[in-house]
Amino acid sequence: MSTMEEVPGRAIRDLYRSYMEDGNIQWRHGGPPIYDQVNELFERERTKVWPKGSLEETVQNAIKTWEMELSHKTCIHDFKTINPEKFKLFVNGREGLSAEETLQVGSYNALLKTSLPKEFQVYEADKESFESSHDIFRSALPRGFAWEVVSVYSGPPVIAFKYRHWGYMEGSFKGHAPTGEKVEFYGFGVLKVDESLRAEEVEIYYDPGELFGGLLKGPLLSDSSNRCPFSKGA
């Protein structure tokens, strides 16, 4: 069953993500993305099925839409899920990133940046570009990285929620062989929205060790295949 719908006279619309069918959008890859594969994973393994129109479903779809815009739209003023003039992203208490800064580095680099000493960094966000960061995780998790809201604790204008993120490591990651096993972690978020439900601040809290524990579980590959094929110079 496809999770895309045809919109008469317009582009295809995803069932969980809005603002993909609007015209005159500057798309990173030439057109709107197709999420059928990760939507299938989400529908098969989600732990919650929220009632249509509920606060939980609204928050879940809003975050999925924001991630879509961040990953596939190149102009911040094409974003409908945020207030670009006020937006800030805070991850694990670090200094906030503006909308333009978040768009420049990409979601993976924004979420995985750490203050740990270099020798303890599994993933060095400052050495990865927007493109290379996405290639690394698409390669490691080829069926996608599904995301769901587990609980919502308060409604707008300050929305607090718990989420779950998961996928299957069926490709290598930073020289570690694929395991085929589920990679999964939980986190918490606080979303401050305006009267139009556009995000002005997003706070995300999670334990990176839960994510990397799954990605580094496989044995190291031989030196000849240790380098990620998508990294610079490969």
Steps between C-alpha positions, in 0.01 A plus 500: 500500500645838401518776757483767227184655360443665164379858537297603192692757298789497744791284614486188716423546870644290781251380764721616790671808359347826379626773266650263244254585225529880510637656181820699444699320772876476463555126552848373581468204263279656234163393638311389811633187674321165517474344846327171418778279637539667839123547525461124458751441781320756717157347445620145558696564821359810668390445858219759492219567256366841593139604426466720194506866599637431848774716650737204482440447128530874435836520676627184331410620151634850570843364597504265199414796276771719655759225446386469139536874443841510668630208294351587160425872471789738432335836573402572860207715385344192338467349850142501633564324832719767664516873560832562322566835673470356852593134457768342721601134535651389831644148536597356838537848649750629243492850351205547268520495120298741288283381213769585242774336706296184540425490128866550414637212710201264465300306757760228570784744563278725710381211717832315527736786577674439833740672736688176575876500431583397144642163605162403645287618208353214299351743250674834437220730389733789418676284241184392316306705248124502466528253213758264652311476829181392325687256278662334804169433673309408184771243432493358854118501527380439142136446598497837670500631856140482623374744764191501721354694789464277806340749740394865506497667841374851424326689225586824318659746530760284682478136389703242690528153350687170504609338175647179361744476206592169334631327189693191391876504453519327164799702379838591647560797728841662542680176416277273707332212322120486477325285759147495358380579851268775617664826608269685737499782751254718692509869575302799622411826332349837582337690216407868541256613231330822392127555444531333158668196659831585333802401707698783656720285723574128495684333788614139453649276769633148444792271580728469192645181653172320433527584130870431454489184710293340224696649211839389635392150600626336181869404466742734328540433131844449346711808436432483127126546556514700820430834343144609440442511122319832534770684696721761335800354325354150478 
